[in-house]
């Protein structure tokens, strides 16, 4: 892969220069203020303490982008509102991978028309993967004039100047870039309080799987420099974070574009040297680029959790070819065997699509067969639906919807039984866990996660949130384990909400 030589710019330096031009400087409280002490947001909105709301659809990369949007808003002087009706700016960070996520986001755009009628001074912005698609921009121009600002994934770090234009422009401000001209470092991120943090390591994807819109919406692969990644992880450890998840559409491609003979195995090994980081996770992997050396590095570093998410998508070689996945069934199984040989007790999860165009009953049986052979701990399963803008969407789609549905049901029946079998095998054992905190449904129940990324529900223990410990596993369901906290490690002060 050729070296892309994407320049690296500092968000802080670039924004300080922009703000200086606007008459603002970063004050001691971390907010850009003018000579009179008014925040940039206060001047833009005409309100002393404007509020903001960011709504997110989609994957972890979008979650991390929303943290960066909130971080920028905070540095401009916006507070975080607990509800649309108190927000002065609302940003919708959209997802384009599946039709449902797109429909939900555009539904929200429609729903907010009323709020804009009642409060025309609210600034409504739409960003994320959906706006990288020209048909979405055309739709928003034509059908959603109440949206003030439309921008994409490649310029979300340009929020201060985008907002200045949006507040000044009468008409809808649209600024979507096909490719990011630079990798932007030291973006302020408003991270969730606690001990777990996302760390982007590579942006974009060059794999062009025929069913996937991501290469269109996220652009070419651009790796962050290793030193910048490790420095960020060090800062997180110093701030009290104990678990980092290295993020990318395809983390295993990391480094290919840097031309330095440094790849994801090297990055994992370097991140594992950072004191204070107890657990390292990474997502999303691509079997095609998951080298044996990467498995060896996982095996050699106890900080790196033994959970491998290896999206296989299909068990049929010809369907894998049509998907442009770049590996065969045999190569995938070799990788699985290598993982199992080097990392005993590893959990292996996957993604599978059924009903891909021209998939026959034999192709589907090959998928069922592979699922039985691997014995995945868990799988995210989908029936194929064409995504506008992808190569496969232009192909005939002869598999009838009811057949797709039946295949999904047959696959789920096999996988659910397998997931349950894996969980049941753990009942009576103890596992190292990170206690997350109160479950959404019941505050008397805490959620915890094992190194193998299993969800464990435990009775609430005061002060256990954000702490590592050991849980005795007492019962199993298909996706969830139940247990009791047996011991909690010395309290590690989690990070207060940053930004
Ligand atoms: S590897 Fe394939 S499925 Fe994954 S983001 Fe890239 S193009 Fe999409």
Coordinates of C-alpha atoms and ligand atoms in Angstrom, one line a residue:
X1 CA 0.0 0.0 0.0
X2 CA 1.5 3.4 -0.9
X3 CA 2.4 5.9 1.7
X4 CA -0.4 8.5 1.8
X5 CA 1.7 11.2 3.5
X6 CA -1.4 12.7 5.0
X7 CA -0.3 15.8 6.9
X8 CA -1.0 16.0 10.6
X9 CA -2.3 19.2 12.1
X10 CA -2.9 20.3 15.6
X11 CA -6.5 21.2 16.4
X12 CA -5.4 23.5 19.2
X13 CA -3.0 25.5 17.0
X14 CA -5.4 25.8 14.1
X15 CA -8.4 26.7 16.3
X16 CA -6.3 29.3 18.4
X17 CA -5.4 31.0 15.1
X18 CA -9.0 31.0 13.9
X19 CA -10.3 32.3 17.2
X20 CA -7.6 35.0 17.4
X21 CA -8.9 36.2 14.0
X22 CA -12.3 36.4 15.6
X23 CA -11.1 38.2 18.7
X24 CA -11.1 35.2 21.1
X25 CA -8.5 33.4 23.1
X26 CA -8.5 30.3 25.3
X27 CA -9.2 31.4 28.9
X28 CA -8.0 29.7 32.0
X29 CA -11.3 27.8 32.3
X30 CA -10.6 26.2 28.9
X31 CA -13.2 28.2 27.1
X32 CA -12.6 30.6 24.2
X33 CA -13.5 34.1 25.4
X34 CA -13.3 37.7 24.0
X35 CA -11.7 40.7 25.8
X36 CA -15.0 41.2 27.7
X37 CA -15.0 37.6 29.0
X38 CA -17.9 36.5 26.8
X39 CA -17.6 33.0 25.4
X40 CA -17.5 32.4 21.7
X41 CA -20.9 30.5 22.0
X42 CA -22.4 33.4 23.9
X43 CA -21.4 35.8 21.2
X44 CA -22.7 33.5 18.4
X45 CA -26.0 32.9 20.2
X46 CA -26.5 36.2 22.0
X47 CA -27.1 34.1 25.2
X48 CA -24.9 34.1 28.3
X49 CA -25.0 30.3 28.8
X50 CA -26.2 28.5 25.7
X51 CA -26.8 24.8 25.9
X52 CA -26.1 22.0 23.4
X53 CA -27.2 18.4 22.6
X54 CA -25.5 15.8 20.4
X55 CA -27.4 12.7 19.3
X56 CA -25.5 9.7 18.0
X57 CA -26.4 6.8 15.8
X58 CA -24.2 3.9 14.8
X59 CA -20.8 2.5 15.8
X60 CA -18.1 3.2 18.3
X61 CA -16.4 5.5 15.8
X62 CA -19.5 7.7 15.8
X63 CA -19.5 7.7 19.6
X64 CA -15.9 8.8 19.6
X65 CA -16.8 11.5 17.0
X66 CA -19.6 12.7 19.2
X67 CA -17.2 13.0 22.1
X68 CA -15.1 15.3 19.8
X69 CA -18.1 17.4 18.9
X70 CA -19.1 17.8 22.5
X71 CA -15.4 18.6 23.4
X72 CA -15.3 21.4 20.8
X73 CA -18.7 22.7 21.9
X74 CA -17.6 22.9 25.5
X75 CA -14.4 24.7 24.5
X76 CA -16.6 27.3 22.7
X77 CA -18.6 27.8 25.9
X78 CA -21.7 25.6 25.3
X79 CA -23.1 23.7 28.2
X80 CA -24.7 20.3 27.9
X81 CA -28.5 20.4 27.9
X82 CA -30.6 17.6 29.3
X83 CA -33.2 17.8 26.5
X84 CA -33.8 19.4 23.2
X85 CA -36.1 22.1 24.6
X86 CA -33.2 23.6 26.5
X87 CA -30.6 23.2 23.8
X88 CA -29.5 26.2 21.7
X89 CA -27.7 23.9 19.3
X90 CA -28.6 20.3 18.4
X91 CA -26.3 18.1 16.3
X92 CA -27.4 14.8 14.8
X93 CA -24.4 12.5 14.3
X94 CA -25.8 10.0 11.8
X95 CA -25.0 6.5 10.6
X96 CA -25.3 5.2 7.0
X97 CA -24.4 1.5 7.4
X98 CA -28.0 0.3 7.8
X99 CA -31.3 1.6 6.4
X100 CA -32.9 1.6 9.8
X101 CA -30.3 4.0 11.4
X102 CA -30.6 6.3 8.4
X103 CA -34.5 6.3 8.7
X104 CA -34.3 7.0 12.4
X105 CA -32.0 10.0 11.9
X106 CA -34.0 11.5 9.1
X107 CA -37.1 10.8 11.3
X108 CA -35.5 12.9 14.0
X109 CA -34.8 15.7 11.5
X110 CA -38.5 15.7 10.7
X111 CA -39.5 15.6 14.3
X112 CA -37.3 18.7 15.1
X113 CA -39.1 20.8 12.4
X114 CA -41.7 21.7 15.1
X115 CA -39.1 22.7 17.6
X116 CA -37.4 24.9 15.0
X117 CA -40.8 26.6 14.3
X118 CA -41.3 27.2 18.0
X119 CA -37.7 28.3 18.6
X120 CA -36.2 29.5 15.3
X121 CA -33.0 30.6 17.1
X122 CA -32.0 27.0 17.8
X123 CA -29.2 25.9 15.4
X124 CA -29.9 22.4 14.0
X125 CA -27.0 20.6 12.4
X126 CA -26.8 17.2 10.7
X127 CA -23.4 15.4 10.4
X128 CA -21.9 11.9 10.3
X129 CA -21.8 9.2 7.7
X130 CA -25.3 9.9 6.2
X131 CA -24.3 13.4 5.1
X132 CA -21.3 12.0 3.2
X133 CA -23.9 10.6 0.7
X134 CA -24.9 13.2 -2.0
X135 CA -28.5 12.0 -2.0
X136 CA -28.8 12.9 1.7
X137 CA -27.5 16.4 1.2
X138 CA -29.9 16.8 -1.7
X139 CA -32.8 15.5 0.5
X140 CA -31.9 18.0 3.3
X141 CA -31.6 20.9 0.9
X142 CA -35.0 20.1 -0.6
X143 CA -37.0 18.7 2.2
X144 CA -35.4 20.1 5.4
X145 CA -34.8 23.8 5.1
X146 CA -35.1 24.0 8.9
X147 CA -31.7 22.3 9.1
X148 CA -29.1 25.1 9.4
X149 CA -25.9 23.2 9.0
X150 CA -24.8 20.1 7.1
X151 CA -21.3 18.7 7.4
X152 CA -19.6 15.4 7.3
X153 CA -17.1 13.0 8.8
X154 CA -14.1 14.6 7.3
X155 CA -14.5 18.1 8.7
X156 CA -16.2 17.5 12.1
X157 CA -13.0 19.0 13.6
X158 CA -13.8 22.3 12.0
X159 CA -16.8 23.1 14.2
X160 CA -15.9 26.6 15.4
X161 CA -15.7 28.0 11.8
X162 CA -18.7 25.9 10.6
X163 CA -20.8 27.4 13.4
X164 CA -19.7 30.9 12.6
X165 CA -20.8 30.5 9.0
X166 CA -24.1 28.7 9.9
X167 CA -25.1 31.6 12.3
X168 CA -24.3 34.1 9.6
X169 CA -25.7 32.4 6.5
X170 CA -29.4 33.0 5.8
X171 CA -29.7 29.7 3.9
X172 CA -28.6 26.2 4.9
X173 CA -24.8 25.9 5.3
X174 CA -23.6 22.8 3.6
X175 CA -19.9 21.8 3.8
X176 CA -19.1 18.1 3.2
X177 CA -15.6 17.0 2.2
X178 CA -15.0 13.8 0.2
X179 CA -11.7 13.2 1.9
X180 CA -10.0 14.6 5.0
X181 CA -6.9 16.6 3.9
X182 CA -5.2 16.0 7.2
X183 CA -5.2 13.9 10.4
X184 CA -6.2 16.2 13.2
X185 CA -4.5 15.7 16.5
X186 CA -5.3 17.0 20.1
X187 CA -9.0 17.3 19.4
X188 CA -10.8 18.1 22.7
X189 CA -13.0 15.2 23.6
X190 CA -15.8 15.3 26.2
X191 CA -15.4 11.7 27.3
X192 CA -17.8 9.9 29.6
X193 CA -16.7 9.8 33.2
X194 CA -15.3 6.5 34.4
X195 CA -12.4 4.2 33.5
X196 CA -13.1 3.3 29.8
X197 CA -12.1 5.4 26.8
X198 CA -12.2 5.2 23.0
X199 CA -9.0 5.9 21.1
X200 CA -9.1 6.4 17.3
X201 CA -6.0 4.8 15.7
X202 CA -7.0 4.7 12.0
X203 CA -9.8 6.5 10.0
X204 CA -11.5 5.4 6.9
X205 CA -11.4 2.1 5.0
X206 CA -9.9 0.9 1.7
X207 CA -11.4 -2.5 1.6
X208 CA -14.5 -1.8 -0.6
X209 CA -16.6 -4.7 0.5
X210 CA -19.3 -4.7 -2.1
X211 CA -22.2 -4.3 0.5
X212 CA -20.6 -1.6 2.5
X213 CA -20.9 2.2 2.3
X214 CA -18.1 3.0 4.8
X215 CA -15.4 3.6 2.2
X216 CA -17.7 6.3 0.7
X217 CA -18.6 7.9 4.0
X218 CA -15.3 7.6 5.8
X219 CA -12.8 8.0 3.0
X220 CA -9.3 6.4 2.5
X221 CA -7.5 4.7 5.4
X222 CA -5.4 7.2 7.4
X223 CA -3.4 6.0 10.4
X224 CA -2.6 8.3 13.2
X225 CA 1.2 8.4 14.0
X226 CA 2.1 5.8 16.7
X227 CA 3.6 8.4 18.9
X228 CA 0.4 10.4 18.9
X229 CA -1.7 7.3 19.8
X230 CA 0.7 6.2 22.6
X231 CA 0.8 9.8 24.0
X232 CA -3.0 10.0 24.1
X233 CA -3.2 6.6 25.9
X234 CA -0.6 8.0 28.4
X235 CA -2.7 11.1 29.0
X236 CA -5.8 8.9 29.5
X237 CA -3.9 6.7 32.1
X238 CA -2.9 9.8 33.9
X239 CA -6.5 11.0 33.9
X240 CA -7.6 7.8 35.6
X241 CA -8.8 5.7 32.6
X242 CA -8.0 2.0 33.0
X243 CA -9.4 0.5 29.8
X244 CA -8.8 1.7 26.3
X245 CA -10.5 0.5 23.1
X246 CA -8.4 1.2 20.0
X247 CA -10.9 2.2 17.2
X248 CA -10.9 1.9 13.5
X249 CA -13.2 0.6 10.7
X250 CA -10.4 -1.9 10.2
X251 CA -7.7 -1.6 13.0
X252 CA -5.6 -4.4 11.5
X253 CA -4.8 -2.2 8.5
X254 CA -3.2 0.2 10.9
X255 CA 0.2 1.6 9.8
X256 CA 0.0 0.4 6.1
X257 CA -0.2 4.0 5.0
X258 CA 2.7 5.2 7.1
X259 CA 5.3 3.4 5.1
X260 CA 7.4 2.8 8.3
X261 CA 7.1 -1.0 8.5
X262 CA 5.2 -0.4 11.7
X263 CA 1.8 -2.2 12.0
X264 CA -1.0 -2.9 14.4
X265 CA 1.0 -5.6 16.2
X266 CA 3.6 -3.0 16.9
X267 CA 1.0 -0.5 18.1
X268 CA -0.6 -3.0 20.4
X269 CA 2.7 -3.9 21.9
X270 CA 3.6 -0.2 22.5
X271 CA 0.2 0.6 24.0
X272 CA 0.6 -2.4 26.3
X273 CA 3.7 -0.6 27.8
X274 CA 1.7 2.3 29.1
X275 CA 1.5 2.1 32.9
X276 CA -1.9 2.3 34.4
X277 CA -3.8 0.8 31.5
X278 CA -5.1 -2.5 32.7
X279 CA -7.2 -3.6 29.8
X280 CA -6.8 -3.0 26.0
X281 CA -9.5 -3.8 23.5
X282 CA -9.7 -3.0 19.8
X283 CA -12.5 -2.9 17.2
X284 CA -13.2 -3.5 14.3
X285 CA -10.9 -6.2 12.9
X286 CA -10.7 -7.6 9.4
X287 CA -9.6 -11.3 9.0
X288 CA -7.8 -10.4 5.8
X289 CA -5.3 -8.2 7.7
X290 CA -5.2 -10.0 11.0
X291 CA -1.6 -11.4 10.9
X292 CA -0.2 -14.2 13.0
X293 CA 2.1 -11.7 14.6
X294 CA -0.9 -9.7 15.8
X295 CA -2.3 -12.8 17.5
X296 CA 1.2 -13.5 19.1
X297 CA 1.3 -9.9 20.5
X298 CA -2.2 -10.5 22.1
X299 CA -1.0 -13.8 23.5
X300 CA 2.2 -12.1 24.9
X301 CA 0.5 -9.1 26.7
X302 CA -1.9 -9.8 29.5
X303 CA -3.2 -6.2 29.3
X304 CA -4.7 -7.1 25.8
X305 CA -8.1 -8.7 26.3
X306 CA -8.5 -12.2 24.7
X307 CA -11.6 -11.2 22.8
X308 CA -11.3 -11.4 19.0
X309 CA -14.1 -10.0 16.9
X310 CA -13.5 -11.5 13.5
X311 CA -16.4 -10.6 11.1
X312 CA -16.6 -13.5 8.6
X313 CA -19.8 -12.5 6.9
X314 CA -20.2 -15.8 5.0
X315 CA -18.9 -19.4 5.0
X316 CA -19.1 -19.7 1.2
X317 CA -16.0 -18.9 -0.8
X318 CA -17.9 -17.6 -3.8
X319 CA -20.1 -15.4 -1.7
X320 CA -16.9 -14.1 0.0
X321 CA -15.5 -13.3 -3.4
X322 CA -18.7 -11.4 -4.4
X323 CA -18.5 -9.5 -1.1
X324 CA -14.8 -8.7 -2.0
X325 CA -13.8 -9.8 1.5
X326 CA -10.3 -10.9 0.4
X327 CA -10.0 -14.2 2.3
X328 CA -11.3 -17.7 1.8
X329 CA -13.1 -19.9 4.3
X330 CA -9.9 -22.0 4.7
X331 CA -7.8 -18.8 5.5
X332 CA -10.4 -17.7 8.0
X333 CA -10.4 -21.1 9.7
X334 CA -6.6 -21.0 9.8
X335 CA -6.8 -17.7 11.7
X336 CA -9.3 -19.1 14.1
X337 CA -7.1 -22.1 14.8
X338 CA -4.1 -19.9 15.3
X339 CA -6.0 -17.8 17.8
X340 CA -7.2 -20.9 19.7
X341 CA -3.7 -22.4 19.7
X342 CA -2.0 -19.2 21.0
X343 CA -4.7 -17.8 23.2
X344 CA -6.5 -20.5 25.1
X345 CA -9.8 -19.4 26.5
X346 CA -10.1 -16.6 23.9
X347 CA -13.6 -15.6 22.9
X348 CA -14.3 -15.3 19.2
X349 CA -17.3 -13.4 17.9
X350 CA -18.3 -12.4 14.4
X351 CA -20.7 -10.7 12.0
X352 CA -22.7 -12.7 9.4
X353 CA -24.8 -11.5 6.5
X354 CA -27.4 -14.0 5.0
X355 CA -29.3 -13.7 1.8
X356 CA -26.5 -11.9 -0.1
X357 CA -27.4 -11.6 -3.9
X358 CA -27.2 -15.0 -5.6
X359 CA -26.6 -16.8 -2.3
X360 CA -27.9 -20.4 -2.8
X361 CA -29.1 -22.9 -0.3
X362 CA -25.6 -24.6 -0.6
X363 CA -23.8 -21.3 0.1
X364 CA -26.0 -20.7 3.1
X365 CA -25.3 -24.3 4.4
X366 CA -21.6 -23.5 4.0
X367 CA -22.2 -20.6 6.4
X368 CA -24.1 -22.8 8.9
X369 CA -21.3 -25.4 8.6
X370 CA -18.6 -22.8 9.3
X371 CA -20.6 -21.5 12.3
X372 CA -20.8 -25.1 13.7
X373 CA -17.1 -25.7 13.0
X374 CA -15.9 -22.4 14.7
X375 CA -18.4 -22.4 17.6
X376 CA -18.5 -18.6 17.9
X377 CA -19.1 -17.2 21.4
X378 CA -21.5 -14.8 19.8
X379 CA -22.5 -13.4 16.4
X380 CA -24.2 -10.3 15.1
X381 CA -26.4 -11.6 12.3
X382 CA -28.1 -9.7 9.5
X383 CA -30.2 -10.4 6.4
X384 CA -28.8 -8.6 3.4
X385 CA -30.4 -5.3 2.4
X386 CA -29.0 -3.2 -0.4
X387 CA -27.4 0.0 0.6
X388 CA -27.6 2.8 -2.0
X389 CA -24.2 3.8 -3.2
X390 CA -22.6 0.3 -2.8
X391 CA -21.6 -1.9 -5.7
X392 CA -23.9 -4.7 -4.6
X393 CA -26.9 -2.4 -4.6
X394 CA -26.6 -2.2 -8.3
X395 CA -26.8 -6.0 -8.6
X396 CA -30.0 -8.1 -9.0
X397 CA -31.1 -9.3 -5.6
X398 CA -32.8 -12.6 -6.4
X399 CA -33.1 -14.1 -2.9
X400 CA -36.7 -13.6 -1.9
X401 CA -37.3 -11.7 1.4
X402 CA -39.0 -14.6 3.0
X403 CA -36.0 -16.9 2.2
X404 CA -33.6 -14.3 3.7
X405 CA -35.8 -14.2 6.8
X406 CA -35.9 -18.0 7.1
X407 CA -32.1 -18.2 6.7
X408 CA -31.6 -15.6 9.4
X409 CA -33.9 -17.6 11.7
X410 CA -32.1 -20.9 11.0
X411 CA -28.7 -19.2 11.6
X412 CA -29.9 -17.6 14.8
X413 CA -31.2 -20.8 16.1
X414 CA -27.8 -22.5 15.7
X415 CA -25.9 -19.5 17.0
X416 CA -28.1 -18.7 20.0
X417 CA -27.7 -22.4 21.2
X418 CA -24.0 -22.1 20.8
X419 CA -23.8 -18.7 22.6
X420 CA -25.8 -20.2 25.5
X421 CA -23.6 -23.3 25.6
X422 CA -20.5 -21.2 25.9
X423 CA -22.1 -19.2 28.8
X424 CA -23.4 -22.3 30.6
X425 CA -19.9 -23.7 30.5
X426 CA -18.8 -20.8 32.7
X427 CA -21.4 -21.2 35.4
X428 CA -19.6 -22.0 38.7
X429 CA -16.4 -20.4 37.7
X430 CA -15.0 -17.0 38.7
X431 CA -14.0 -14.3 36.2
X432 CA -12.1 -11.0 36.3
X433 CA -14.5 -8.2 35.6
X434 CA -14.7 -4.5 35.2
X435 CA -17.8 -3.3 36.9
X436 CA -19.5 -0.7 34.7
X437 CA -22.2 0.5 37.1
X438 CA -26.1 0.5 37.4
X439 CA -27.9 -1.2 34.6
X440 CA -30.2 0.9 32.5
X441 CA -33.2 -1.2 33.5
X442 CA -32.7 -1.7 37.2
X443 CA -30.4 0.4 39.5
X444 CA -30.3 -2.6 41.9
X445 CA -28.4 -4.5 39.3
X446 CA -24.9 -3.6 38.1
X447 CA -23.5 -4.5 34.7
X448 CA -19.9 -5.8 34.5
X449 CA -17.8 -7.0 31.7
X450 CA -15.3 -9.9 31.5
X451 CA -12.0 -9.8 29.6
X452 CA -13.7 -11.9 26.9
X453 CA -16.3 -9.1 26.5
X454 CA -19.2 -11.1 28.2
X455 CA -21.9 -9.1 29.9
X456 CA -22.4 -10.1 33.6
X457 CA -25.3 -8.9 35.7
X458 CA -24.5 -8.7 39.4
X459 CA -26.4 -7.3 42.5
X460 CA -25.5 -3.7 43.0
X461 CA -22.5 -3.1 45.3
X462 CA -22.0 0.4 46.5
X463 CA -18.9 2.1 45.1
X464 CA -18.1 -0.8 42.7
X465 CA -18.8 1.2 39.5
X466 CA -15.5 1.7 37.6
X467 CA -13.6 -0.9 39.6
X468 CA -12.0 -4.2 38.6
X469 CA -12.7 -7.3 40.6
X470 CA -13.7 -10.9 40.5
X471 CA -17.3 -12.2 40.0
X472 CA -18.5 -15.7 40.7
X473 CA -20.7 -16.7 37.7
X474 CA -23.9 -18.3 38.9
X475 CA -26.3 -18.5 36.0
X476 CA -26.3 -18.2 32.2
X477 CA -28.6 -17.0 29.4
X478 CA -27.9 -16.7 25.7
X479 CA -26.2 -13.3 25.8
X480 CA -25.9 -12.6 29.5
X481 CA -24.3 -14.2 32.6
X482 CA -25.4 -13.6 36.2
X483 CA -23.1 -13.5 39.1
X484 CA -22.0 -12.0 42.4
X485 CA -19.0 -9.8 43.1
X486 CA -16.6 -11.8 45.2
X487 CA -13.9 -9.3 45.5
X488 CA -13.1 -5.8 44.4
X489 CA -9.6 -4.6 43.6
X490 CA -8.1 -1.6 45.3
X491 CA -10.1 1.4 44.1
X492 CA -8.6 3.0 41.1
X493 CA -9.8 6.6 40.9
X494 CA -11.7 6.8 37.6
X495 CA -11.5 9.9 35.5
X496 CA -14.0 12.7 36.2
X497 CA -15.9 13.8 33.1
X498 CA -13.1 15.3 30.9
X499 CA -13.3 18.6 28.9
Ligands
LIG1 S1 -13.8 -3.7 5.9 FE1 -15.5 -3.8 4.5 S2 -17.3 -4.0 5.9 FE2 -15.6 -3.1 7.1 S3 -15.8 -0.9 7.0 FE3 -14.4 -1.6 5.4 S4 -15.6 -1.8 3.5 FE4 -17.0 -1.8 5.3

